[in-house]
Amino acid sequence: MLSFIKEGGTFLLNSPFPKDEVWSQLPGSVQQEIISKKLAFYIIDANTVAKDTGMNGRINTIMQTCYFALSGVLPKAEAIEQIKHAIEKTYSKKGKAVVEKNFEAVDATLENLFEVTVPETVSSTATMLSVVGKDAPDFVKEVTAMMMSGHGDELPVSKMSIDGTYPSGTTKWEKRNISDQVPLWEPDLCIQCGNCAFVCPHSVIRAKFYHEGFLKNVPDGFQSAPINSRGFPETKYTLQVYAEDCTGCNLCVEVCPATDPVNRAFKAINMAAKEPDTQIIKKQISFFEDLPWNNRSEINFSTVHGAQFMEPLFEFSGACAGCGETPYIKLLSQLFGDRLLVANATGCSSIYGGNLPTTPWTMNAAGQGPAWSNSLFEDNAEFGLGMRMTADHQLAMAHRLLIQLAPQLGDAFVQEIIHAPQLQESEIAAQRKRIETLKEKLTGITDTNANHLLSVCEQLVHRSVWLVGGDGWAYDIGYGGLDHALASGKNINILVLDTEVYSNTGGQSSKATPTAASAKFASAGKRGGKKDLAMQAVSYGNVYVARIAFGANPQQTMLAMREAEAYDGPSLILAYSHCIAHGYDLKDGLTQQNNAVASGYWPLMRYNPVLRTKKLNPFILDSTRPEIPLKEFAYKELRYKVLTQTNPEEAEELMTLAQEMVNLRWKNYEELATKTASDFVPVA
Amino acid sequence: MLSFIKEGGTFLLNSPFPKDEVWSQLPGSVQQEIISKKLAFYIIDANTVAKDTGMNGRINTIMQTCYFALSGVLPKAEAIEQIKHAIEKTYSKKGKAVVEKNFEAVDATLENLFEVTVPETVSSTATMLSVVGKDAPDFVKEVTAMMMSGHGDELPVSKMSIDGTYPSGTTKWEKRNISDQVPLWEPDLCIQCGNCAFVCPHSVIRAKFYHEGFLKNVPDGFQSAPINSRGFPETKYTLQVYAEDCTGCNLCVEVCPATDPVNRAFKAINMAAKEPDTQIIKKQISFFEDLPWNNRSEINFSTVHGAQFMEPLFEFSGACAGCGETPYIKLLSQLFGDRLLVANATGCSSIYGGNLPTTPWTMNAAGQGPAWSNSLFEDNAEFGLGMRMTADHQLAMAHRLLIQLAPQLGDAFVQEIIHAPQLQESEIAAQRKRIETLKEKLTGITDTNANHLLSVCEQLVHRSVWLVGGDGWAYDIGYGGLDHALASGKNINILVLDTEVYSNTGGQSSKATPTAASAKFASAGKRGGKKDLAMQAVSYGNVYVARIAFGANPQQTMLAMREAEAYDGPSLILAYSHCIAHGYDLKDGLTQQNNAVASGYWPLMRYNPVLRTKKLNPFILDSTRPEIPLKEFAYKELRYKVLTQTNPEEAEELMTLAQEMVNLRWKNYEELATKTASDFVPVA
């Protein structure tokens, strides 16, 4: 950090240590540089200032105040005045309370900005921590770590892959330690429901069950409990928190249903100060990781309880704390990750999904994991359709070669491998074994066709193709392609992470933005309706469609994802995703998802063409009649509330209109749910 | 034509004159070239051969046979065998009859291919006709005519406009004379309904009424009749056929309701041999054009009868004979042409609409006409939306400048011009007069704002912005943008010329292609449904939507176009367009439009948001319950019928499915038509 500072410069450090203790906490090399460059050294405990002034972890105003107070760009008094003026201009739309909190933060900053007296000699023997652990693979050490430490420009081109592929599973080496409050598990209170693991946006909470025989040489602080299931007396359960990767969002605590009978505020999982010795954390996690993952063929996929035992192949992304999108992606990776192809539209999910230097998509112990790519904002549906076509062509090629090589491979074996069912996990495991056998057989055959078959034989395991993106992609910029991909009839799955706004670019209105909400380009509240993409897809007849909200009904979320994947045709899932752009503390994200459903704003539904072919009503409404008015949901979010402050009359008119639209859609959905098969388009 | 032929070459001429007469019909310069280059000279009357063998004007097989018979590329017998082989391969899908007709044509060609004995001296004093008339404007003479005569490559860049604009109204100089059968009007039988003028795809039939005083120095063959309206004894009516521009499609005769009481096959308009002396035709038309166009403010716009008196500003395009698209475009030009902005998507309509060397879009005597442009296939909706935004911005600028200049212009005048109603033609005429006054006033003001206002004052007449294109654009390639333009809420009008297939590129399947029809990429019959673009637009609530078919209900067509234009928001009109790609003789195009509606396949409907705001049901069904089964409509067209020949079982299954879809849609539409306002999305 100090390599570019000039002699006599000013060094400001955001540090939790007080001014008379901070010096001793610095590594020796840093002390040396401060002394020899004759730096003025200041500290601020910005996180504490933010906490004390109700800024909820936001430190931008605080650090900016320090900058102006120290830099001398403007006279200090004038600078402070200007900062306050800017705050008023930037935040007044968000209400008086926000402005005043920021004012308070400015004042508190000035009271907590201290100069540190720099001693004349180096006292510390501590050295800088290495960027990544010593167990990291060579690529991570030689390339990823260089970027992480700000030396990416020094990397030679020869270090990059020649075909554009990029190693996955590297976020695990970037221990960000960004939250000092992390969940602490209470094994005695826990009912092992798995809700906390399910909602965690960063895959920080994981569960395994295992034979008690594994509990040897248990590291300090590693916790376990008898499994909460009768008839398995020797089986233990552990809920492991990856504390160094936690963002402190609190969703796990919010969702936890188990409370202490005496102290109702104390749950089976609670936020607590993070263990300060990261080596202790690392040892616990290392022990947990050495425990075997539970066999996929034996996990009950249909319940949240079962889902916690599936290995996530998407972890520790750079998404916001409390992100409402990543739990869907993590679930996707748990359900189908080992045979997943993902075409990812540009947007939040392409940024946290394919960020440099590290990649959150990862693989299991067998090296199986999602293949992921991002083309453009506008062409993602076509791009993903191409993945499907490619997989289908390679599968067809594999089938053709299998038949040609049947004399050498054995006819029965060839027929078995071609016609293998692959709906159950156990069936997929069986097919993987057949492919291993096939590979062995092929190495003994000198025919060139054997080599060709080797190059495509992995396609004999059914590929699960998912087109993933936000509402900006699906409703707007990529909608033409999305519609065309839906009309193709091909076996693709589309997951729309619907935040109802262009989140990644700062909150512009999309066609998914609801009536009465404010956004950029719709700052006076959107007058038009939210496009009903679900019904547009339903009109094709042969498209599986679902509206889901994991915070409101996780079971339905899982059911929809599995039905979509199993359906041999196009599927579209609209996933309600709470988002910082909605303007509230995301620890309440699950409550708001519940409210969105309870108000009828986001009806949960599934449209399954398979039912239509069986002469059953394919339209299923999964949520109950609205129980609260729209505004009870909406006015807990700044995106709706802001208009009540800037233009109360307009706000009221728009809310009435929005309520009318909610009522009408609910009525239509309810009617559809009570119709008969012949009222729907036949499946061709 | 002979400039590139080498000495001793072979010259084949397709000519209606027999071999001993053709020589004398050639201009002297052509005779000279044949003699001096020592050419072998052959003739074929391809049109007569085509007619006699039932090839309906298709001469490609005939000319190809001549080529092989004369060129010696292959031995003649072998060449003929190869041609027949190719015919079988190309046309067998279209049925045995088509193959046999082609075989017959080949044989008849050989019998009618004659060598002409070339005399030793030039005998003709005739000279080559000039490419365009002597009245043509300079640009047409110097640029257009050069291209028309195949010398476009010789044009210097300096002849082109520097800003990319291109003069309109030039097709009138390209008298193609492609049909020897043209309509002949029978004034005594005619009831002056205007149907023939309405359906003519090439604006070849026009009507005017005028005072009998104009009938002085009437040229040979010019016809008139007393107007068929009581109380106007001195008013005459003329239906003028622009015979040199006629393509001989026969639609005018098909639609004519007036028949001779004795000979029912003889109508008020009939196909007859064209007047051989083009000078006689030219004189009639010149006389007709000198008659004044009837005053737009006095024409009843709501009837076909009235529409015939509106000047078309789209004429003599290169569209196919019997085209089902151009009557809509012509009507558009009649209704709003003098203040029309057209964004045209790539496709048939961009080709015949913006063809080089000539342009069918034209202007009235005052120089007012449509501004037209074509950007890309995929961005036409955005392009047209941009036209709207531009016009709106320029109008806002004009208003601002008017208010600034009010002290000089007079406050009352400024208010009047800003708030002028412009829904009626008379109101538009009044506004045009105000603008003339404004211009005069402005020239007397030295303020620079006066110059600025002069540059935008024409925008004070309301601009009618139309986004025009085919189904390939609207349903497929430009759909994302179209949807976004609809969602914009802006006052744009979208006209989709729905041929249900990519016509211009040779008949590929689009999302508008109906179930059971065959097309390229859907040669085994389309299994999926036709996308219901109308209902998708209806779901926005604030979009005016109509499905029209001019051949089935011209009154509804006109009503929808006028309602769409009058609606201050987005409008979408889906216009059923019969097309050669449907595979039948287009003289039956109107009958088939009728059948499409009568079978319930193409329900005529309008969705008018204005009714919703008045608490009335906005969904109006304009056609009656299906009277014939789908197949009675469909099996008259090769696109449906071909599958009954190649795969009868599949054809039956698909037809059953298609009928089921028709029934379902009709049921849904009928239900919607009987609902109340509150069942529809409120207009925000």
Short mmCIF file of C-alpha atoms in Angstrom, two decimals, chain A residues 475-476 479-480 483-484 487 511 527-528 531 536 539-540 612 657 660-661 664 667 671 675 678-682 684, chain B residues 475-476 479-480 483-484 487 511 527-528 531 536 539-540 612 657 660-661 664 667 671 675 678-682 684:
data_model
loop_
_atom_site.label_atom_id
_atom_site.label_comp_id
_atom_site.label_asym_id
_atom_site.label_seq_id
_atom_site.Cartn_x
_atom_site.Cartn_y
_atom_site.Cartn_z
CA TYR A 475 -37.46 -8.29 -20.01
CA ASP A 476 -35.53 -5.69 -22.00
CA TYR A 479 -35.93 -10.20 -24.62
CA GLY A 480 -36.09 -10.73 -28.38
CA ASP A 483 -38.52 -15.14 -26.73
CA HIS A 484 -36.93 -16.84 -29.71
CA ALA A 487 -40.09 -20.65 -29.15
CA LYS A 511 -39.90 -3.43 -18.06
CA ARG A 527 -46.91 4.62 -14.31
CA GLY A 528 -46.96 1.57 -16.59
CA LYS A 531 -44.58 -6.88 -17.93
CA GLN A 536 -46.24 -14.43 -22.24
CA SER A 539 -49.01 -18.54 -24.15
CA TYR A 540 -46.57 -20.81 -26.03
CA ARG A 612 -51.53 -30.54 -20.23
CA LEU A 657 -53.37 1.89 -9.59
CA GLU A 660 -55.77 -2.49 -8.92
CA MET A 661 -53.23 -4.24 -11.13
CA LEU A 664 -56.60 -8.03 -11.54
CA LYS A 667 -58.07 -12.73 -10.33
CA GLU A 671 -59.29 -18.20 -12.85
CA LYS A 675 -59.77 -24.11 -15.57
CA SER A 678 -58.66 -27.92 -22.81
CA ASP A 679 -58.69 -24.24 -21.86
CA PHE A 680 -54.94 -24.17 -22.52
CA VAL A 681 -52.92 -24.38 -25.72
CA PRO A 682 -52.32 -28.01 -26.66
CA ALA A 684 -47.56 -29.89 -30.08
CA TYR B 475 -42.31 -11.44 -34.35
CA ASP B 476 -38.66 -12.43 -34.59
CA TYR B 479 -39.29 -8.24 -31.55
CA GLY B 480 -37.20 -7.17 -28.57
CA ASP B 483 -41.80 -4.75 -27.41
CA HIS B 484 -39.68 -2.00 -25.90
CA ALA B 487 -43.72 -0.27 -23.58
CA LYS B 511 -42.79 -17.16 -35.10
CA ARG B 527 -45.75 -28.08 -34.84
CA GLY B 528 -45.71 -25.05 -32.54
CA LYS B 531 -47.33 -16.36 -31.54
CA GLN B 536 -49.06 -9.78 -25.89
CA SER B 539 -51.41 -7.15 -21.92
CA TYR B 540 -49.75 -3.71 -21.68
CA ARG B 612 -61.04 1.37 -20.93
CA LEU B 657 -53.98 -29.60 -33.66
CA GLU B 660 -57.90 -27.04 -31.79
CA MET B 661 -55.74 -23.94 -31.46
CA LEU B 664 -59.27 -22.12 -28.29
CA LYS B 667 -63.14 -18.95 -27.36
CA GLU B 671 -64.79 -14.30 -23.70
CA LYS B 675 -66.08 -8.89 -20.27
CA SER B 678 -62.47 -3.74 -14.89
CA ASP B 679 -61.39 -7.12 -16.27
CA PHE B 680 -58.66 -5.32 -18.22
CA VAL B 681 -55.47 -3.62 -17.12
CA PRO B 682 -56.18 -0.01 -16.13
CA ALA B 684 -51.95 4.45 -16.31
#
